[in-house]
Amino acid sequence: MTRKAAEDYGYDYNIPLDEFFQFAISVDCVIYGYHEGKVKVMLIKRGADPYKGKWALPGDLVYPKEALDEAARRVLTELTGLEEIYMKQVHTFGAVDRHTLGRVVTLGYMALIEMYKHPLKADGWAEEVGWFEIHEIPDLAFDHNEIFSESLKFLKQSLESHSPVGFEMMPKKFTLLDYLELTEYVLNKRLDKANFRKKLLAQDFIEPLEEVQKNVKHRPAKLYKINKKKIELET
Amino acid sequence: MTRKAAEDYGYDYNIPLDEFFQFAISVDCVIYGYHEGKVKVMLIKRGADPYKGKWALPGDLVYPKEALDEAARRVLTELTGLEEIYMKQVHTFGAVDRHTLGRVVTLGYMALIEMYKHPLKADGWAEEVGWFEIHEIPDLAFDHNEIFSESLKFLKQSLESHSPVGFEMMPKKFTLLDYLELTEYVLNKRLDKANFRKKLLAQDFIEPLEEVQKNVKHRPAKLYKINKKKIELET
DNA sequence: TTTGTTTGCGTCTAAAGTACATATAATTTT
DNA sequence: AAAATTATATGTACTTTAGACGCAAACAAA
């Protein structure tokens, strides 16, 4: 593409057009999972400089012919082995000096997975993979702490407004108390069991099963499931 | 930057790293203003192909050494002459074929201005500038209709939750009825005057002035102003 | 002084949210 | 096998918020 051609396209700059086509785009994913009462985020330990040895969000550069959501989904699938993952673009970060390799603008994505489903494995460029409680996130590489914060803000807002996202971290069958504990952990405050139950059951996408809990040393709780079709109808 | 150097930085790809640094980034701004009971959006008519003659959102490519918000602010200031403008990144769009010039990923921004304050002037690459009512937006160039829709969704949500953004379109002194009309127009539904008033005055960032309306042929309404410091404290 | 119009405040009612009490169903202990 | 324990499940009362509506006050114009 020549400068002249670019002008025909409606651009007229004092610097050559090629100068503009020097950005790289990356996606960084904040992957949330729920395990034993705690909500955790998957981090990878960087195996090379810059930030060698530091924990970072999993992410990758976007390929030249790849859509943005597609790139995020690729990262998620490669890392977790899961195909169907709830995923949402949260915010785009592009400080001039945020990456040492050049001008890399990154899109922060939030993803929610059923944690027990996926094998914990380090991928290509990561030394190590780990899950960190969301209230104890270490100092991360690049501007990843900021990306994490934005995603957590979104997750908190979703749970506060009872929008049906937290279920993405739950197993197919779960008790209402399980979900209460997830919500309490993320919001970092106690909620009234009875009222939480009523609020949840008022939503029509949550459906009771005939089944109950097994192997508990008290009255077993009823199990519930999510009707995803009804969620789609709402939105 | 050589392939080897890139690998040292933690990347290991099957295609050369340079291939990734071929993106351009742009910002596209949905600029909202309020005038005589109607909320409008500023569009520019494209003076060159592609989409010559079509209306489009004002925007520009991001310079190699320019931060993203900085680029959006530059576009806004150039176009409106205003320095202080409320502005918010809404969503990033990057379909592979969204731009004919090459791979251009664009960030959609929403901006709110006091419309009467700024001179309507066409800028460099635009043939014409116009204001369009938000419920009568024409078919736009590129994926700009989608960008507009996302921004409008955000604006509606903000007004519904009484978050203090709509005031950015109001003059410094305004009546509560003015703001009611703005809100009714955006949400496209009628609201109860008395209840809207109560709801607004319950927020503590809205402060009454001693002044009242002039030159009206009925009881003049009290004028109010916004206390921006209190808004910052809240968020 | 009267009439028309809009502001601005008050009241009532329904709905949603919160706090807390009580009944229920299972296991564990005695 | 009865009592104690634990957590589920439901019900009830109180509080706050949202929505509908009435009416007096303020000003302009006739």
Coordinates of C-alpha atoms (C1' of nucleotides) in Angstrom, one line a residue:
Chain A
M1 CA 0.0 0.0 0.0
T2 CA 1.6 3.2 -1.1
R3 CA 1.2 6.6 0.4
K4 CA -0.7 7.8 -2.7
A5 CA -3.1 4.8 -2.5
A6 CA -3.6 5.6 1.2
E7 CA -4.6 9.1 0.4
D8 CA -7.1 7.9 -2.1
Y9 CA -8.5 5.9 0.7
G10 CA -9.1 9.1 2.6
Y11 CA -6.0 9.4 4.7
D12 CA -3.6 12.3 4.5
Y13 CA -0.8 12.3 6.9
N14 CA 2.6 13.9 7.3
I15 CA 4.2 10.6 8.1
P16 CA 4.2 7.6 5.7
L17 CA 1.3 5.2 6.2
D18 CA 3.6 2.3 6.8
E19 CA 4.5 3.9 10.1
F20 CA 1.1 3.2 11.3
F21 CA 1.1 -0.5 10.5
Q22 CA 3.7 -1.4 13.1
F23 CA 1.5 -2.4 16.0
A24 CA 1.1 -5.9 17.3
I25 CA -2.1 -7.0 19.1
S26 CA -2.2 -9.4 21.9
V27 CA -4.9 -10.9 24.0
D28 CA -4.5 -11.6 27.8
C29 CA -6.9 -13.8 29.6
V30 CA -8.0 -13.7 33.2
I31 CA -9.2 -17.2 33.7
Y32 CA -11.4 -17.7 36.8
G33 CA -12.2 -21.0 38.4
Y34 CA -13.9 -22.1 41.6
H35 CA -12.4 -24.8 43.9
E36 CA -13.2 -25.6 47.5
G37 CA -14.8 -22.4 48.4
K38 CA -12.3 -20.2 46.7
V39 CA -12.2 -18.4 43.4
K40 CA -8.9 -18.5 41.7
V41 CA -7.2 -17.2 38.6
M42 CA -4.8 -19.1 36.4
L43 CA -1.4 -17.5 36.0
I44 CA 1.7 -18.7 34.2
K45 CA 5.3 -18.2 35.3
R46 CA 7.3 -16.6 32.5
G47 CA 10.2 -18.7 31.3
A48 CA 12.1 -15.9 29.6
D49 CA 12.9 -12.2 29.8
P50 CA 11.4 -9.7 30.2
Y51 CA 9.9 -10.4 33.6
K52 CA 11.5 -13.8 33.6
G53 CA 10.3 -15.8 36.6
K54 CA 7.4 -13.4 37.2
W55 CA 3.8 -14.6 37.1
A56 CA 1.7 -13.3 34.2
L57 CA -1.7 -13.7 32.6
P58 CA -1.8 -16.2 29.9
G59 CA -2.0 -14.6 26.5
D60 CA -0.6 -14.5 23.0
L61 CA -0.2 -12.3 20.0
V62 CA -3.1 -12.1 17.6
Y63 CA -2.3 -13.6 14.2
P64 CA -2.5 -11.4 11.1
K65 CA -5.5 -13.2 9.8
E66 CA -7.2 -13.9 13.1
A67 CA -10.2 -12.2 14.6
L68 CA -9.8 -10.9 18.1
D69 CA -12.3 -13.2 19.9
E70 CA -10.8 -16.0 17.9
A71 CA -7.4 -15.4 19.3
A72 CA -8.7 -15.2 22.9
R73 CA -10.5 -18.5 22.3
R74 CA -7.4 -20.1 20.9
V75 CA -5.4 -19.2 24.0
L76 CA -8.1 -20.5 26.3
T77 CA -8.5 -23.8 24.4
E78 CA -4.8 -24.4 24.2
L79 CA -4.4 -23.8 27.9
T80 CA -7.4 -25.6 29.3
G81 CA -8.3 -28.2 26.6
L82 CA -11.9 -26.9 26.9
E83 CA -13.9 -25.9 23.9
E84 CA -16.9 -24.1 25.4
I85 CA -15.8 -21.3 27.6
Y86 CA -17.6 -18.2 28.7
M87 CA -15.5 -15.3 27.6
K88 CA -15.8 -11.5 27.5
Q89 CA -13.7 -8.7 26.3
V90 CA -13.2 -6.3 29.1
H91 CA -10.8 -3.5 28.3
T92 CA -8.0 -2.6 25.9
F93 CA -4.6 -1.5 27.2
G94 CA -2.1 0.3 25.0
A95 CA 0.4 2.4 27.0
V96 CA 3.3 3.2 24.6
D97 CA 5.9 1.5 26.8
R98 CA 3.9 -1.4 28.2
H99 CA 5.9 -4.0 26.2
T100 CA 9.6 -4.1 25.6
L101 CA 9.3 -6.0 22.3
G102 CA 7.7 -3.1 20.5
R103 CA 4.3 -1.5 20.4
V104 CA 1.9 -4.2 21.5
V105 CA -1.7 -3.2 22.3
T106 CA -3.4 -5.9 24.4
L107 CA -7.0 -6.8 24.8
G108 CA -8.0 -8.0 28.3
Y109 CA -10.5 -10.9 28.3
M110 CA -12.2 -12.5 31.2
A111 CA -13.0 -16.2 31.1
L112 CA -14.8 -18.5 33.5
I113 CA -14.3 -22.2 33.5
E114 CA -15.2 -25.3 35.5
M115 CA -11.9 -25.7 37.2
Y116 CA -11.9 -29.4 38.0
K117 CA -12.6 -30.2 34.4
H118 CA -9.3 -29.1 33.0
P119 CA -5.8 -30.5 33.4
L120 CA -3.2 -28.1 34.9
K121 CA -0.5 -28.1 32.4
A122 CA 2.2 -25.6 31.5
D123 CA 2.1 -24.6 27.9
G124 CA 4.8 -23.6 25.4
W125 CA 6.4 -20.6 26.8
A126 CA 5.5 -21.0 30.4
E127 CA 7.7 -22.5 33.0
E128 CA 4.9 -23.2 35.4
V129 CA 1.1 -22.8 35.7
G130 CA -0.6 -22.0 38.9
W131 CA -3.9 -21.0 40.4
F132 CA -4.0 -18.0 42.7
E133 CA -6.8 -16.9 45.0
I134 CA -8.2 -13.6 43.6
H135 CA -7.5 -11.8 46.9
E136 CA -3.9 -12.8 46.9
I137 CA -2.6 -12.0 43.4
P138 CA 1.1 -11.4 43.3
D139 CA 2.9 -8.6 41.4
L140 CA 2.5 -9.6 37.8
A141 CA 4.5 -9.0 34.6
F142 CA 3.7 -6.0 32.3
D143 CA 0.4 -4.2 33.2
H144 CA -1.3 -7.5 34.0
N145 CA -2.3 -6.4 37.5
E146 CA -4.3 -3.6 35.9
I147 CA -5.9 -6.0 33.5
F148 CA -6.8 -8.4 36.3
S149 CA -8.3 -5.5 38.4
E150 CA -10.6 -4.5 35.5
S151 CA -11.8 -8.0 35.0
L152 CA -12.5 -8.5 38.7
K153 CA -14.4 -5.3 38.8
F154 CA -16.6 -6.6 36.0
L155 CA -17.0 -10.0 37.8
K156 CA -18.1 -8.3 41.0
Q157 CA -20.6 -6.2 39.3
S158 CA -22.1 -9.2 37.5
L159 CA -22.5 -11.1 40.7
E160 CA -23.9 -8.2 42.6
S161 CA -26.6 -7.7 40.0
H162 CA -27.3 -11.5 40.0
S163 CA -26.5 -11.7 36.3
P164 CA -26.0 -15.3 35.4
V165 CA -22.2 -15.5 34.9
G166 CA -20.9 -17.1 38.1
F167 CA -22.6 -20.4 37.1
E168 CA -20.0 -20.8 34.4
M169 CA -17.6 -21.7 37.2
M170 CA -19.9 -24.2 38.8
P171 CA -20.3 -27.9 38.0
K172 CA -23.4 -29.0 36.1
K173 CA -25.0 -30.0 39.3
F174 CA -24.6 -27.8 42.3
T175 CA -26.2 -26.8 45.5
L176 CA -27.4 -23.3 46.2
L177 CA -24.9 -23.0 49.1
D178 CA -22.0 -23.7 46.7
Y179 CA -23.0 -20.8 44.7
L180 CA -23.6 -18.6 47.7
E181 CA -20.0 -19.4 48.9
L182 CA -18.6 -18.5 45.5
T183 CA -20.4 -15.2 45.5
E184 CA -19.4 -14.4 49.1
Y185 CA -15.8 -15.1 48.3
V186 CA -15.7 -12.8 45.3
L187 CA -17.6 -10.0 46.9
N188 CA -15.7 -10.5 50.1
K189 CA -18.8 -10.2 52.3
R190 CA -21.3 -12.4 54.0
L191 CA -24.8 -12.8 52.5
D192 CA -28.0 -14.0 54.1
K193 CA -28.5 -17.6 53.1
A194 CA -32.3 -17.5 53.1
N195 CA -32.6 -14.3 51.0
F196 CA -29.9 -15.4 48.6
R197 CA -31.8 -18.6 48.0
K198 CA -35.1 -16.8 47.4
K199 CA -33.4 -14.3 45.0
L200 CA -31.8 -17.2 43.0
L201 CA -34.9 -19.3 42.8
A202 CA -36.8 -16.3 41.5
Q203 CA -34.7 -16.4 38.4
D204 CA -36.2 -18.8 36.0
F205 CA -33.0 -20.2 34.5
I206 CA -32.1 -22.1 37.6
E207 CA -33.9 -25.5 37.8
P208 CA -34.1 -28.0 40.6
L209 CA -33.1 -31.7 40.0
E210 CA -34.6 -34.7 41.7
E211 CA -31.2 -35.5 43.0
V212 CA -29.6 -34.6 46.3
Q213 CA -26.1 -34.4 47.7
K214 CA -24.4 -37.6 48.7
N215 CA -21.9 -38.5 51.4
V216 CA -22.6 -35.5 53.6
K217 CA -22.9 -35.9 57.3
H218 CA -26.1 -33.8 57.6
R219 CA -29.3 -33.3 55.7
P220 CA -28.3 -33.3 52.0
A221 CA -29.0 -30.3 49.9
K222 CA -31.0 -30.4 46.7
L223 CA -29.0 -30.2 43.5
Y224 CA -29.8 -27.6 40.8
K225 CA -28.8 -27.0 37.2
I226 CA -28.8 -24.1 34.8
N227 CA -31.0 -23.8 31.8
K228 CA -28.8 -22.0 29.3
K229 CA -31.5 -21.6 26.8
K230 CA -33.5 -19.5 29.2
I231 CA -30.4 -17.3 29.8
E232 CA -30.0 -16.7 26.1
L233 CA -33.7 -15.7 25.8
E234 CA -33.2 -13.1 28.4
T235 CA -30.3 -11.4 26.8
Chain B
M1 CA 14.0 -7.2 16.3
T2 CA 15.2 -10.6 15.2
R3 CA 13.5 -13.9 15.6
K4 CA 16.2 -15.0 18.0
A5 CA 15.8 -11.9 20.1
A6 CA 12.1 -12.5 20.2
E7 CA 12.5 -16.0 21.5
D8 CA 14.7 -14.6 24.2
Y9 CA 11.8 -12.5 25.1
G10 CA 9.7 -15.5 25.6
Y11 CA 8.1 -15.9 22.2
D12 CA 8.5 -18.9 20.0
Y13 CA 6.4 -19.0 16.9
N14 CA 6.5 -20.7 13.6
I15 CA 6.1 -17.5 11.7
P16 CA 8.6 -14.6 11.9
L17 CA 7.8 -12.1 14.6
D18 CA 7.7 -9.2 12.1
E19 CA 4.5 -10.7 10.7
F20 CA 2.8 -9.8 13.9
F21 CA 3.8 -6.2 13.8
Q22 CA 1.6 -5.3 10.9
F23 CA -1.5 -4.0 12.6
A24 CA -2.7 -0.5 12.7
I25 CA -4.8 0.8 15.5
S26 CA -7.5 3.4 15.2
V27 CA -9.9 5.1 17.5
D28 CA -13.5 5.9 16.5
C29 CA -15.5 8.3 18.6
V30 CA -19.3 8.4 19.2
I31 CA -19.7 12.1 20.2
Y32 CA -23.0 12.8 21.9
G33 CA -24.6 16.2 22.4
Y34 CA -27.9 17.5 23.6
H35 CA -29.8 20.2 21.8
E36 CA -33.4 21.3 22.0
G37 CA -34.7 18.2 23.6
K38 CA -32.9 15.8 21.4
V39 CA -29.7 13.9 21.8
K40 CA -27.6 13.8 18.7
V41 CA -24.4 12.2 17.5
M42 CA -21.7 13.9 15.4
L43 CA -21.0 12.2 12.1
I44 CA -18.6 13.1 9.2
K45 CA -19.2 12.5 5.6
R46 CA -16.3 10.6 4.0
G47 CA -14.6 12.6 1.2
A48 CA -12.8 9.6 -0.3
D49 CA -13.1 5.9 -0.9
P50 CA -13.8 3.5 0.6
Y51 CA -17.3 4.5 1.5
K52 CA -16.9 7.8 -0.2
G53 CA -20.0 9.9 0.5
K54 CA -21.1 7.8 3.4
W55 CA -21.5 9.0 6.9
A56 CA -19.0 7.7 9.5
L57 CA -17.9 8.1 13.0
P58 CA -15.0 10.6 13.4
G59 CA -11.8 8.7 14.1
D60 CA -8.1 8.4 13.2
L61 CA -5.2 6.1 13.3
V62 CA -3.2 6.0 16.5
Y63 CA 0.3 7.3 16.1
P64 CA 3.2 4.9 16.8
K65 CA 4.2 6.8 20.0
E66 CA 0.8 7.7 21.1
A67 CA -1.3 6.3 24.0
L68 CA -4.8 5.1 23.1
D69 CA -6.7 7.5 25.2
E70 CA -4.4 10.2 24.0
A71 CA -5.4 9.5 20.4
A72 CA -9.1 9.6 21.2
R73 CA -8.6 12.9 23.0
R74 CA -6.7 14.3 20.1
V75 CA -9.6 13.4 17.7
L76 CA -12.1 14.9 20.0
T77 CA -10.2 18.1 20.6
E78 CA -9.4 18.6 16.9
L79 CA -13.0 18.2 16.0
T80 CA -14.7 20.1 18.7
G81 CA -12.1 22.6 19.9
L82 CA -12.9 21.5 23.4
E83 CA -10.2 20.4 25.9
E84 CA -12.2 18.9 28.7
I85 CA -14.4 16.1 27.4
Y86 CA -15.9 13.1 29.1
M87 CA -14.7 10.1 27.3
K88 CA -14.8 6.4 27.8
Q89 CA -13.5 3.4 26.0
V90 CA -16.4 1.1 25.1
H91 CA -15.3 -1.8 23.0
T92 CA -12.6 -2.9 20.6
F93 CA -13.5 -4.2 17.1
G94 CA -11.1 -6.2 15.0
A95 CA -12.8 -8.3 12.3
V96 CA -10.1 -9.3 9.8
D97 CA -11.8 -7.6 6.9
R98 CA -13.3 -4.6 8.6
H99 CA -10.9 -2.2 6.8
T100 CA -9.8 -2.2 3.2
L101 CA -6.5 -0.5 3.9
G102 CA -5.1 -3.4 5.9
R103 CA -5.5 -4.9 9.3
V104 CA -6.9 -2.1 11.3
V105 CA -8.2 -2.8 14.8
T106 CA -10.3 0.0 16.1
L107 CA -11.2 1.1 19.6
G108 CA -14.7 2.5 20.0
Y109 CA -14.9 5.5 22.4
M110 CA -18.0 7.3 23.6
A111 CA -17.8 11.1 24.3
L112 CA -20.3 13.5 25.8
I113 CA -20.0 17.2 25.1
E114 CA -21.9 20.4 25.7
M115 CA -23.1 20.8 22.1
Y116 CA -23.7 24.6 22.0
K117 CA -20.2 25.2 23.1
H118 CA -18.4 23.9 20.0
P119 CA -18.3 25.2 16.4
L120 CA -19.5 22.8 13.8
K121 CA -16.6 22.5 11.4
A122 CA -15.5 19.9 9.0
D123 CA -12.0 18.7 9.6
G124 CA -9.2 17.5 7.3
W125 CA -10.5 14.4 5.6
A126 CA -14.2 15.0 6.0
E127 CA -16.4 16.6 3.4
E128 CA -19.1 17.6 5.8
V129 CA -20.0 17.3 9.5
G130 CA -23.5 16.7 10.8
W131 CA -25.4 16.0 13.9
F132 CA -27.9 13.1 13.7
E133 CA -30.6 12.2 16.2
I134 CA -29.6 9.0 18.0
H135 CA -32.8 7.3 16.9
E136 CA -32.2 8.1 13.2
I137 CA -28.7 7.1 12.5
P138 CA -28.1 6.3 8.8
D139 CA -26.2 3.4 7.4
L140 CA -22.6 4.1 8.3
A141 CA -19.2 3.3 6.8
F142 CA -17.2 0.3 8.0
D143 CA -18.6 -1.4 11.2
H144 CA -19.5 2.0 12.6
N145 CA -23.1 1.1 13.2
E146 CA -22.0 -1.6 15.5
I147 CA -19.7 0.7 17.4
F148 CA -22.5 3.2 17.7
S149 CA -24.9 0.6 19.0
E150 CA -22.4 -0.5 21.7
S151 CA -21.9 3.0 22.8
L152 CA -25.6 3.7 23.0
K153 CA -26.2 0.6 25.0
F154 CA -23.7 1.9 27.5
L155 CA -25.2 5.3 27.6
K156 CA -28.7 3.9 28.2
Q157 CA -27.4 1.7 31.1
S158 CA -25.7 4.7 32.6
L159 CA -28.9 6.8 32.5
E160 CA -31.1 4.0 33.8
S161 CA -28.9 3.5 36.8
H162 CA -28.7 7.3 37.4
S163 CA -25.0 7.2 37.1
P164 CA -23.8 10.8 36.6
V165 CA -22.8 10.9 33.0
G166 CA -25.7 12.6 31.2
F167 CA -24.8 15.8 32.9
E168 CA -21.7 16.0 30.7
M169 CA -24.1 17.1 27.9
M170 CA -25.8 19.7 30.0
P171 CA -24.8 23.4 30.3
K172 CA -23.3 24.4 33.7
K173 CA -26.7 25.6 34.9
F174 CA -29.7 23.6 34.1
T175 CA -33.2 22.8 35.3
L176 CA -34.2 19.3 36.4
L177 CA -36.8 19.2 33.6
D178 CA -34.0 19.7 31.0
Y179 CA -32.2 16.7 32.3
L180 CA -35.5 14.7 32.5
E181 CA -36.1 15.4 28.8
L182 CA -32.6 14.3 27.9
T183 CA -33.1 11.1 29.8
E184 CA -36.5 10.5 28.3
Y185 CA -35.2 11.0 24.8
V186 CA -32.3 8.5 25.2
L187 CA -34.3 5.8 26.9
N188 CA -37.2 6.5 24.6
K189 CA -39.8 6.4 27.3
R190 CA -41.7 8.8 29.5
L191 CA -40.7 9.2 33.1
D192 CA -42.6 10.6 36.1
K193 CA -41.5 14.1 36.7
A194 CA -41.9 14.1 40.5
N195 CA -40.2 10.8 41.1
F196 CA -37.4 11.7 38.7
R197 CA -36.8 14.9 40.7
K198 CA -36.7 13.0 44.0
K199 CA -34.3 10.5 42.7
L200 CA -32.0 13.1 41.3
L201 CA -32.0 15.3 44.4
A202 CA -31.2 12.3 46.5
Q203 CA -27.8 12.2 44.8
D204 CA -25.5 14.5 46.6
F205 CA -23.5 15.7 43.6
I206 CA -26.3 17.8 42.3
E207 CA -26.5 21.2 44.0
P208 CA -29.2 23.9 43.8
L209 CA -28.2 27.5 42.8
E210 CA -29.9 30.6 44.1
E211 CA -30.7 31.5 40.5
V212 CA -33.9 30.6 38.5
Q213 CA -34.9 30.5 34.9
K214 CA -35.4 33.8 33.0
N215 CA -37.9 34.7 30.2
V216 CA -40.2 31.8 30.7
K217 CA -44.0 32.4 30.6
H218 CA -44.7 30.4 33.8
R219 CA -43.2 29.9 37.2
P220 CA -39.5 29.7 36.6
A221 CA -37.6 26.6 37.6
K222 CA -34.7 26.6 39.9
L223 CA -31.3 26.1 38.3
Y224 CA -28.9 23.4 39.5
K225 CA -25.2 22.6 39.0
I226 CA -23.1 19.5 39.3
N227 CA -20.4 19.2 41.9
K228 CA -17.7 17.2 40.0
K229 CA -15.6 16.7 43.1
K230 CA -18.3 14.7 44.8
I231 CA -18.7 12.5 41.7
E232 CA -15.0 11.7 41.8
L233 CA -15.2 10.8 45.5
E234 CA -17.9 8.3 44.7
T235 CA -16.1 6.4 42.1
Chain C
dT1 C1' -58.2 39.7 39.9
dT2 C1' -58.7 35.8 37.4
dT3 C1' -56.9 32.1 34.5
dG4 C1' -53.4 29.1 32.6
dT5 C1' -49.2 26.8 33.1
dT6 C1' -45.4 24.6 35.3
dT7 C1' -42.7 24.0 39.5
dG8 C1' -42.1 21.7 43.7
dC9 C1' -43.5 19.0 47.5
dG10 C1' -46.3 15.5 49.9
dT11 C1' -48.9 11.2 50.3
dC12 C1' -50.2 6.7 49.3
dT13 C1' -49.4 1.9 47.6
dA14 C1' -46.9 -1.8 45.8
dA15 C1' -42.7 -4.1 45.3
dA16 C1' -38.2 -5.3 46.4
dG17 C1' -34.7 -6.0 49.9
dT18 C1' -33.2 -7.3 54.7
dA19 C1' -33.3 -9.5 59.2
dC20 C1' -34.5 -13.2 61.7
dA21 C1' -37.4 -17.1 63.5
dT22 C1' -38.9 -21.7 62.9
dA23 C1' -39.7 -26.1 60.9
dT24 C1' -37.4 -30.1 58.5
dA25 C1' -34.3 -33.9 57.3
dA26 C1' -30.4 -36.1 57.6
dT27 C1' -26.2 -37.8 60.7
dT28 C1' -23.9 -38.5 65.1
dT29 C1' -23.8 -39.1 69.9
dT30 C1' -25.4 -41.0 74.1
Chain D
dA1 C1' -33.7 -45.7 70.1
dA2 C1' -33.9 -41.2 71.8
dA3 C1' -31.5 -36.9 72.0
dA4 C1' -28.3 -33.7 70.1
dT5 C1' -26.2 -31.7 66.1
dT6 C1' -25.9 -29.7 61.7
dA7 C1' -27.3 -27.6 57.7
dT8 C1' -31.4 -27.3 54.6
dA9 C1' -35.6 -25.1 53.7
dT10 C1' -39.6 -22.1 54.5
dG11 C1' -42.1 -18.3 56.6
dT12 C1' -43.0 -13.8 58.6
dA13 C1' -42.2 -9.2 59.9
dC14 C1' -39.7 -4.9 59.1
dT15 C1' -37.4 -1.5 56.1
dT16 C1' -36.3 0.6 52.0
dT17 C1' -37.1 1.8 47.4
dA18 C1' -40.0 2.6 43.2
dG19 C1' -44.1 4.2 41.0
dA20 C1' -48.7 6.7 40.7
dC21 C1' -50.9 10.8 41.7
dG22 C1' -52.8 15.0 44.1
dC23 C1' -52.3 19.8 45.2
dA24 C1' -50.5 24.2 46.7
dA25 C1' -47.1 27.8 45.2
dA26 C1' -45.1 30.9 41.8
dC27 C1' -45.2 33.5 37.8
dA28 C1' -47.2 35.4 33.2
dA29 C1' -50.9 37.1 30.7
dA30 C1' -55.4 38.6 30.1

